[in-house]
XYZ file of C-alpha atoms in Angstrom:
588
model
C 4.771 9.178 0.818
C 7.410 6.470 1.001
C 9.963 4.364 -0.836
C 9.980 0.574 -0.660
C 12.429 -2.210 0.148
C 12.152 -5.918 -0.624
C 14.240 -8.831 0.599
C 14.608 -12.419 -0.607
C 16.266 -14.795 1.837
C 15.497 -18.439 1.241
C 17.252 -21.751 0.991
C 19.116 -24.027 3.376
C 19.616 -22.613 6.852
C 17.044 -19.824 6.509
C 13.932 -19.446 8.604
C 10.717 -17.867 7.338
C 11.577 -14.624 9.105
C 15.096 -14.210 7.693
C 14.042 -11.695 5.036
C 12.066 -9.668 7.552
C 15.073 -9.642 9.896
C 17.221 -8.129 7.146
C 14.565 -5.481 6.488
C 14.344 -4.666 10.185
C 18.125 -4.291 10.300
C 17.807 -1.634 7.580
C 15.369 0.243 9.802
C 12.345 -0.701 7.689
C 10.066 -3.189 9.493
C 8.230 -5.561 7.162
C 4.574 -4.840 6.376
C 4.252 -8.244 4.688
C 6.713 -11.128 4.371
C 9.760 -9.758 2.567
C 8.279 -6.285 1.920
C 8.731 -2.944 3.700
C 7.916 0.694 3.148
C 10.638 3.275 3.785
C 8.427 5.864 5.433
C 11.131 8.407 6.242
C 11.853 9.122 2.566
C 9.550 10.854 0.074
C 8.345 8.695 -2.786
C 5.328 7.094 -4.378
C 5.617 3.540 -3.031
C 2.594 1.306 -2.571
C 2.252 -2.218 -1.336
C 1.938 -4.932 -0.639
C -0.309 -6.170 -3.420
C -0.766 -9.732 -4.618
C -1.887 -11.540 -7.749
C -1.513 -15.107 -9.021
C 0.546 -16.137 -6.014
C 3.018 -13.265 -6.409
C 3.569 -10.515 -3.862
C 4.950 -7.096 -4.814
C 5.674 -3.513 -3.900
C 6.256 -0.701 -6.337
C 6.355 2.935 -7.261
C 4.049 2.785 -10.246
C 2.241 5.508 -12.202
C 0.613 4.300 -15.404
C -0.516 6.561 -18.251
C -2.379 3.947 -20.338
C -4.512 1.980 -17.892
C -7.306 1.398 -20.420
C -4.905 -0.271 -22.852
C -3.522 -2.552 -20.141
C -6.958 -3.479 -18.837
C -8.038 -4.349 -22.377
C -4.962 -6.567 -22.807
C -5.854 -8.490 -19.656
C -9.448 -8.918 -20.818
C -8.194 -10.241 -24.157
C -6.071 -12.735 -22.219
C -9.121 -13.879 -20.284
C -7.945 -12.389 -16.981
C -9.703 -9.068 -16.318
C -8.482 -7.100 -13.316
C -10.920 -6.548 -10.426
C -12.612 -3.124 -10.330
C -10.582 -0.480 -8.549
C -7.243 -2.191 -9.175
C -4.432 0.280 -8.472
C -1.567 0.968 -10.832
C 0.908 -1.233 -8.954
C -1.361 -4.259 -8.873
C -2.354 -3.694 -12.500
C 1.276 -3.804 -13.596
C 1.838 -6.911 -11.475
C -1.098 -8.610 -13.183
C 0.233 -7.644 -16.606
C 3.583 -9.174 -15.694
C 2.065 -12.328 -14.221
C -0.275 -12.964 -17.170
C 1.539 -11.458 -20.151
C 5.187 -11.469 -19.086
C 7.547 -9.051 -20.805
C 4.881 -8.224 -23.390
C 2.662 -6.908 -20.622
C 5.439 -4.757 -19.162
C 6.480 -3.462 -22.583
C 2.868 -2.478 -23.249
C 2.790 -0.252 -20.171
C 3.403 3.466 -20.564
C 4.372 5.283 -17.416
C 6.858 5.656 -14.591
C 7.481 2.497 -12.618
C 9.820 0.437 -10.481
C 8.316 -2.881 -9.395
C 9.764 -5.625 -7.175
C 7.998 -8.988 -7.271
C 8.498 -11.933 -4.907
C 7.815 -14.853 -7.212
C 8.290 -18.082 -5.264
C 12.021 -18.463 -4.645
C 12.909 -15.581 -6.998
C 12.932 -11.810 -6.772
C 11.949 -10.055 -10.028
C 12.875 -6.396 -10.551
C 11.215 -4.353 -13.301
C 12.054 -0.798 -14.376
C 10.185 1.402 -16.833
C 11.292 2.002 -20.406
C 13.231 5.242 -20.017
C 14.146 5.298 -16.315
C 11.603 7.672 -14.767
C 11.721 5.649 -11.538
C 14.880 4.144 -10.061
C 15.531 0.773 -8.413
C 18.681 -0.576 -6.706
C 19.724 -4.055 -5.559
C 22.516 -5.832 -3.688
C 23.412 -9.243 -2.276
C 24.852 -10.039 1.151
C 24.747 -12.904 3.658
C 23.054 -15.149 1.112
C 20.143 -12.728 0.670
C 18.989 -10.267 -1.974
C 17.685 -6.827 -1.111
C 16.199 -4.289 -3.498
C 14.944 -0.803 -2.822
C 13.989 2.470 -4.425
C 16.005 4.018 -1.588
C 19.777 3.781 -1.869
C 20.021 5.013 1.705
C 18.171 1.906 2.932
C 20.753 -0.354 1.328
C 23.482 1.807 2.840
C 21.978 0.964 6.259
C 22.013 -2.813 5.618
C 24.538 -4.181 8.154
C 25.071 -7.434 6.236
C 26.274 -5.507 3.177
C 28.826 -3.363 4.993
C 29.244 -1.256 1.889
C 31.862 1.428 1.297
C 32.592 4.063 -1.323
C 32.941 2.757 -4.866
C 36.022 4.497 -6.281
C 35.229 3.473 -9.855
C 31.905 5.317 -9.573
C 33.733 8.397 -8.300
C 35.697 8.474 -11.546
C 32.521 7.963 -13.569
C 30.798 10.846 -11.813
C 33.717 13.205 -12.376
C 33.731 12.186 -16.052
C 30.009 12.518 -16.793
C 28.610 14.663 -13.914
C 26.287 11.735 -13.141
C 26.561 7.940 -12.999
C 25.808 6.651 -16.512
C 25.240 2.920 -15.937
C 24.397 0.302 -13.338
C 27.120 1.224 -10.839
C 26.436 3.316 -7.748
C 28.717 5.067 -5.293
C 28.064 2.220 -2.850
C 30.321 -0.749 -3.530
C 28.256 -3.869 -4.180
C 25.028 -1.978 -4.940
C 23.763 -1.856 -8.529
C 21.032 0.007 -10.349
C 18.472 -1.772 -12.533
C 18.849 -0.339 -16.017
C 15.823 1.160 -17.812
C 13.753 -1.198 -19.934
C 15.057 -4.242 -18.074
C 13.639 -7.147 -16.105
C 16.045 -8.823 -13.682
C 15.394 -12.189 -12.030
C 17.421 -12.766 -8.866
C 17.461 -16.320 -7.558
C 18.153 -17.643 -4.075
C 21.478 -19.149 -5.166
C 22.766 -15.721 -6.250
C 22.154 -16.025 -9.996
C 21.098 -12.903 -11.934
C 19.432 -13.153 -15.331
C 18.242 -10.136 -17.258
C 16.006 -9.507 -20.232
C 15.092 -6.383 -22.172
C 11.411 -5.489 -22.418
C 12.078 -2.348 -24.503
C 14.993 -0.759 -26.302
C 14.846 1.940 -29.015
C 15.308 0.523 -32.497
C 16.421 2.358 -35.600
C 13.833 2.000 -38.382
C 14.776 4.207 -41.313
C 13.133 4.468 -44.741
C 14.578 5.840 -47.949
C 15.829 9.455 -47.970
C 12.723 11.586 -47.452
C 11.065 13.867 -49.937
C 8.915 16.771 -48.830
C 5.764 14.638 -48.652
C 7.572 12.060 -46.566
C 8.790 14.808 -44.248
C 5.233 16.036 -43.815
C 4.143 12.545 -42.818
C 6.772 12.434 -40.075
C 5.782 15.883 -38.843
C 2.064 15.076 -38.698
C 2.621 11.727 -37.006
C 4.853 13.337 -34.419
C 2.254 16.016 -33.710
C -0.358 13.346 -33.006
C 2.028 11.464 -30.716
C 2.975 14.638 -28.841
C -0.666 15.473 -28.204
C -1.386 11.948 -27.003
C 1.704 11.895 -24.773
C 0.819 15.213 -23.164
C -2.854 14.330 -22.742
C -1.965 11.071 -20.964
C 0.162 12.955 -18.460
C -2.376 15.642 -17.585
C -4.117 15.168 -14.220
C -7.834 14.543 -14.248
C -9.945 17.533 -13.255
C -7.011 19.400 -11.652
C -4.803 22.333 -12.540
C -1.360 21.431 -13.837
C 2.033 23.092 -13.713
C 4.687 23.328 -16.416
C 8.336 24.240 -15.871
C 8.900 26.822 -18.620
C 12.430 27.874 -19.544
C 11.506 29.574 -22.817
C 13.222 27.009 -25.025
C 11.335 25.090 -27.688
C 10.920 21.923 -25.606
C 9.276 23.414 -22.525
C 7.372 25.897 -24.699
C 5.750 23.193 -26.807
C 4.738 21.250 -23.701
C 3.191 24.440 -22.321
C 1.301 25.067 -25.561
C 0.010 21.492 -25.732
C -1.057 21.532 -22.084
C -2.918 24.818 -22.598
C -4.632 23.425 -25.683
C -5.597 20.037 -24.236
C -6.306 20.733 -20.571
C -9.661 22.011 -19.399
C -8.261 23.320 -16.109
C -5.782 26.134 -15.388
C -2.186 25.757 -16.504
C 0.451 27.312 -14.228
C 3.937 28.011 -15.573
C 7.145 28.570 -13.636
C 10.430 30.142 -14.711
C 13.734 30.934 -12.998
C 15.668 34.185 -12.822
C 19.186 34.586 -11.456
C 18.919 38.371 -11.420
C 18.359 41.076 -13.998
C 22.068 41.679 -14.490
C 22.608 38.219 -16.025
C 21.606 36.971 -19.491
C 18.311 35.089 -19.263
C 15.442 33.690 -21.282
C 12.639 35.418 -19.390
C 11.595 37.351 -22.477
C 10.882 34.094 -24.282
C 9.202 32.346 -21.360
C 7.075 35.426 -20.698
C 6.079 35.557 -24.356
C 5.020 31.887 -24.273
C 3.079 32.393 -21.035
C 1.136 35.308 -22.494
C 0.590 33.483 -25.785
C -0.752 30.379 -23.998
C -2.598 32.396 -21.323
C -1.033 30.579 -18.382
C -0.776 31.681 -14.770
C 2.886 32.548 -14.767
C 5.407 32.929 -11.937
C 9.088 33.843 -12.046
C 11.238 32.683 -9.129
C 14.395 34.637 -8.422
C 17.178 32.383 -7.151
C 20.091 34.009 -5.346
C 23.543 32.582 -4.771
C 22.921 32.929 -1.051
C 19.878 30.648 -1.305
C 21.865 28.113 -3.305
C 24.656 28.096 -0.715
C 22.171 27.648 2.128
C 20.312 24.761 0.511
C 22.913 22.891 -1.517
C 23.762 20.307 1.141
C 20.129 19.382 1.833
C 19.391 19.184 -1.883
C 22.342 16.873 -2.535
C 21.102 14.599 0.250
C 17.756 14.140 -1.542
C 19.448 12.404 -4.487
C 20.268 8.690 -4.547
C 23.186 9.474 -6.819
C 24.875 12.866 -7.100
C 24.041 15.027 -10.089
C 26.610 17.679 -10.912
C 24.007 20.051 -12.273
C 23.995 23.568 -10.767
C 20.245 23.720 -11.388
C 19.476 21.200 -8.625
C 18.668 23.813 -5.956
C 16.672 26.000 -8.395
C 14.800 22.873 -9.534
C 13.947 22.073 -5.925
C 12.714 25.621 -5.374
C 10.511 25.306 -8.457
C 9.054 22.069 -7.071
C 8.339 23.853 -3.791
C 6.546 26.631 -5.653
C 4.426 24.118 -7.564
C 3.480 22.301 -4.361
C 2.827 25.616 -2.628
C 0.247 26.443 -5.290
C -1.589 23.237 -4.431
C -0.681 21.376 -7.621
C 0.090 17.674 -7.676
C 1.474 17.312 -11.207
C 4.070 19.338 -13.079
C 5.134 18.748 -16.685
C 8.516 19.599 -18.153
C 10.193 19.790 -21.541
C 12.998 17.370 -20.719
C 13.829 14.928 -23.487
C 13.936 17.137 -26.561
C 17.730 17.146 -26.865
C 18.488 13.456 -26.196
C 15.581 12.286 -28.365
C 15.537 14.725 -31.288
C 19.103 16.027 -31.535
C 20.105 19.140 -29.654
C 23.306 21.136 -30.183
C 25.376 19.175 -27.663
C 25.994 16.574 -30.371
C 27.965 19.111 -32.420
C 31.451 18.323 -30.987
C 31.016 14.653 -31.836
C 29.805 15.400 -35.357
C 32.829 17.637 -35.967
C 35.149 14.973 -34.545
C 33.647 12.383 -36.882
C 34.195 14.653 -39.838
C 37.889 14.910 -39.066
C 38.159 11.221 -38.212
C 37.088 10.391 -41.755
C 40.171 11.976 -43.311
C 42.540 9.489 -45.021
C 45.395 10.042 -42.580
C 43.259 10.701 -39.487
C 44.419 7.652 -37.547
C 48.021 8.758 -37.898
C 47.319 12.116 -36.316
C 48.337 12.652 -32.662
C 44.888 14.180 -32.147
C 42.994 11.073 -33.249
C 40.670 9.479 -30.682
C 38.282 6.583 -30.911
C 34.621 7.515 -30.830
C 33.972 6.536 -27.220
C 36.957 8.510 -25.940
C 35.948 11.537 -27.987
C 32.486 11.298 -26.440
C 33.935 11.471 -22.927
C 36.054 14.463 -23.880
C 33.027 16.216 -25.387
C 31.439 16.362 -21.920
C 34.193 18.776 -20.841
C 33.871 17.810 -17.191
C 36.800 16.498 -15.107
C 37.862 13.476 -17.158
C 41.006 15.077 -18.583
C 41.816 16.608 -15.180
C 41.789 13.366 -13.206
C 45.602 12.941 -13.176
C 45.894 16.369 -11.514
C 42.742 16.194 -9.389
C 42.911 12.732 -7.807
C 45.555 11.738 -5.297
C 48.282 9.233 -6.185
C 46.612 6.603 -3.992
C 43.256 7.068 -5.714
C 44.827 6.889 -9.173
C 46.718 3.761 -8.219
C 43.561 2.078 -6.925
C 41.830 2.884 -10.206
C 44.605 1.332 -12.267
C 42.793 -1.980 -12.747
C 39.249 -0.587 -12.785
C 37.260 -0.803 -16.051
C 37.517 2.370 -18.138
C 34.481 4.696 -18.241
C 34.318 4.307 -22.022
C 32.471 1.037 -21.342
C 29.271 2.951 -20.630
C 29.076 4.505 -24.100
C 30.821 1.943 -26.316
C 27.720 -0.265 -26.831
C 25.925 2.679 -28.464
C 28.854 4.168 -30.383
C 31.089 1.258 -31.415
C 29.330 -1.942 -30.322
C 28.080 -4.566 -32.783
C 24.422 -3.689 -32.114
C 24.816 0.070 -32.519
C 22.490 2.001 -34.793
C 23.708 2.694 -38.302
C 23.607 6.492 -38.423
C 26.003 8.495 -36.237
C 23.354 10.969 -35.074
C 21.119 8.118 -33.933
C 24.057 6.478 -32.169
C 24.636 9.705 -30.253
C 20.960 10.135 -29.411
C 20.655 6.513 -28.304
C 23.683 7.005 -26.079
C 22.323 10.276 -24.675
C 18.940 8.705 -23.969
C 20.339 5.697 -22.139
C 22.974 7.579 -20.152
C 22.149 11.224 -19.488
C 18.406 10.799 -20.009
C 17.964 8.006 -17.479
C 20.728 8.737 -15.005
C 20.766 12.516 -14.903
C 17.625 14.163 -16.263
C 14.894 11.790 -15.127
C 16.339 10.776 -11.775
C 16.898 14.429 -10.809
C 13.327 15.346 -11.761
C 11.849 12.378 -9.918
C 13.766 12.802 -6.663
C 13.276 16.561 -6.377
C 9.578 16.588 -7.262
C 8.850 13.592 -5.025
C 10.437 15.454 -2.115
C 7.541 17.915 -2.378
C 4.823 15.311 -2.834
C 4.271 16.050 -6.525
C 4.905 14.134 -9.730
C 7.155 15.459 -12.474
C 6.187 14.116 -15.898
C 8.055 14.396 -19.206
C 5.922 13.991 -22.369
C 8.968 14.077 -24.672
C 10.268 10.885 -23.038
C 7.059 9.073 -23.977
C 7.865 5.625 -25.367
C 5.897 6.140 -28.592
C 7.494 9.553 -29.138
C 10.947 8.012 -28.701
C 10.105 5.148 -31.058
C 8.980 7.626 -33.693
C 12.152 9.694 -33.257
C 14.292 6.680 -34.134
C 12.059 5.943 -37.122
C 12.562 9.508 -38.364
C 15.397 10.061 -40.854
C 18.314 11.862 -39.185
C 18.129 14.555 -41.875
C 14.765 15.580 -40.446
C 16.115 15.919 -36.920
C 19.275 17.802 -37.855
C 18.282 19.564 -41.078
C 21.136 21.710 -42.253
C 21.828 24.000 -39.314
C 18.325 23.585 -37.836
C 18.394 21.334 -34.783
C 15.315 19.301 -33.812
C 13.694 20.367 -37.092
C 10.905 17.768 -37.111
C 9.987 18.622 -33.519
C 9.797 22.334 -34.275
C 7.691 21.790 -37.384
C 5.269 19.574 -35.466
C 4.310 22.476 -33.168
C 4.976 25.499 -35.358
C 1.309 26.489 -35.397
C 1.117 26.508 -31.591
C 3.881 28.990 -30.812
C 5.217 32.347 -32.017
C 7.873 32.011 -34.716
C 10.252 33.938 -32.449
C 10.216 30.987 -30.062
C 10.232 28.188 -32.637
C 13.115 29.561 -34.697
C 15.316 30.962 -31.948
C 18.731 29.335 -31.477
C 19.158 27.296 -28.337
C 21.069 29.150 -25.633
C 20.291 27.165 -22.502
C 19.973 28.354 -18.937
C 22.842 30.690 -18.027
C 23.668 29.594 -14.480
C 26.135 31.899 -12.652
C 28.199 29.076 -11.173
C 31.429 31.042 -11.244
C 29.848 33.936 -9.347
C 28.400 31.591 -6.731
C 31.732 29.861 -6.173
C 33.622 33.115 -5.828
C 30.864 34.631 -3.699
C 28.321 32.918 -1.405
C 29.829 29.437 -1.857
C 33.471 30.396 -1.472
C 33.677 29.870 2.276
C 31.530 26.723 2.202
C 33.595 25.244 -0.623
C 36.853 25.876 1.181
C 35.610 24.399 4.445
C 34.314 21.285 2.728
C 36.949 20.546 0.122
C 39.969 21.438 2.230
C 38.595 20.296 5.576
C 39.580 17.301 7.664
C 36.902 14.923 6.330
C 37.900 15.481 2.708
C 41.598 15.145 3.495
C 41.062 11.909 5.417
C 39.051 10.450 2.548
C 42.073 10.991 0.332
C 40.318 11.544 -3.007
C 41.415 15.003 -4.109
C 44.752 16.745 -4.178
C 44.449 19.852 -1.975
C 46.846 21.848 -4.170
C 44.642 21.317 -7.226
C 41.493 22.233 -5.293
C 43.158 25.439 -4.022
C 44.243 26.336 -7.558
C 40.723 25.852 -8.901
C 39.223 27.871 -6.052
C 41.513 30.759 -7.000
C 40.131 30.570 -10.533
C 43.353 29.187 -11.960
C 44.466 25.964 -13.561
C 41.494 25.290 -15.841
C 40.041 27.299 -18.695
C 36.995 29.424 -17.953
C 34.043 29.033 -18.001
C 34.506 25.294 -17.440
C 36.636 25.849 -14.340
C 33.562 26.714 -12.285
C 31.671 23.688 -13.548
C 34.543 21.384 -12.635
C 34.818 22.757 -9.125
C 31.043 22.413 -8.827
C 31.341 18.684 -9.544
C 33.894 18.219 -6.787
C 31.788 20.193 -4.304
C 28.614 18.296 -5.213
C 30.355 14.952 -4.778
C 31.777 15.953 -1.393
C 28.343 17.012 -0.123
C 26.756 13.773 -1.325
C 29.447 11.597 0.248
C 28.957 13.371 3.560
C 25.198 12.960 3.391
C 25.676 9.194 2.985
C 28.391 8.896 5.598
C 31.094 7.818 3.143
């Protein structure tokens, strides 16, 4: 279990060992010229492997090997028997270029030393993450942000613009990281980094809107049946061969349908796992239990206490390359531990249903658009452009920044690009999709999907030596979603209608037709109970004060439960606490 790092250092004044010297300075000795494995971090890295004069390392899991092997045969370049996933993807890139990468279905980050260039490739939706930076005339790339933090030549520091982005979104929505000078390769991209410092990028896959005429009932049936076929194929490709599989089951439609499909398609036992925060709190255990019985899975319910969250929050934050302000991080880690403890190597999840098929979190934007269409809307003091309204709809700390950040921090941010830039291409840009719902889903997929949902799943499951896989993020499923008329995704008041109809025969109607409620996480109780002392020590302690990000008076007010409307007050304080823990873990 490891991550990987790659370095390109060539040109005038460089010796053959310059790249290896940079890798050694990061604490990752080279295993081949320019390539190193980061063995002190959990991951799925392999390397080195070579093909056609190229040398590479990667974290690559492919779900359609047969299709890729057939493409190479058709090109007259069959892969040798026993070729691993990383080498197979390298061969597809070397022989077929972007077409070969776009053909791949799976989770991958691949770094290729191609002569005097370094090529970085990330999968379609962002299931694996890859970072890069330039210093001292050299390029370095890694699936470990911590390795780049250790690069002496880079001398990086905290990126204040990314701090604002995190407090706005609860994750980092684009290519910026919290390390100044370090960038993230965006999903579906190929970057070519040259020795002279030039960066060129191409897109090997991006969702495209392909809409027909308004659907009749027969047309709707066609979309439902096609989606059912794609869901079965996506789930089947992600099932392990001849092994039991786990599924994280919340009781909502998305995780329930993945459970039902796994039980139908897999010839080995299916284990399901749910979370409880105590009997006194609202929960979905009745639904998850019903699905487990209906699908005849081996079901476990893990009870997560606030005390356990307080004890493990710092270590969990340190596992993430970028902070995620999601209070489910510790429970998610505990679920991964349970899966690994049962001897499983693969766990499926229902992530992807909302950003791909239209969950209820789009409602504030749809209401805003309705009011924005009024004749005198632009004259109203409440009018906001679409991108700004999207930021407000998150209801995180964006509107609180003038009160939360210190005067020095606000002043330093005065010339920084506004966070609207991360969502404008999808909502107001010239290449945006035509229908508002699809614009929102496209934006959700490329921001929250890649930079919150998938990265959290990957980092936490990898820490336990297992793979977390998300059938609803399958490329073909996503393509079909954007070829489905919006009226079939949001049909009247029924959210994700086409998805529900595609699996209606697999699940009890009680589950299919229930309104979405989401996981009720007792953040406020944790912050006023087990986390109260920890939060005070961290957010009002010397390290936080010396960093100079947050106004102590605002933090004290929030910790008293004042100054922000409940229940969002707890979520906002959680963001600040999560960020502080992450910054400490990275020595920033």
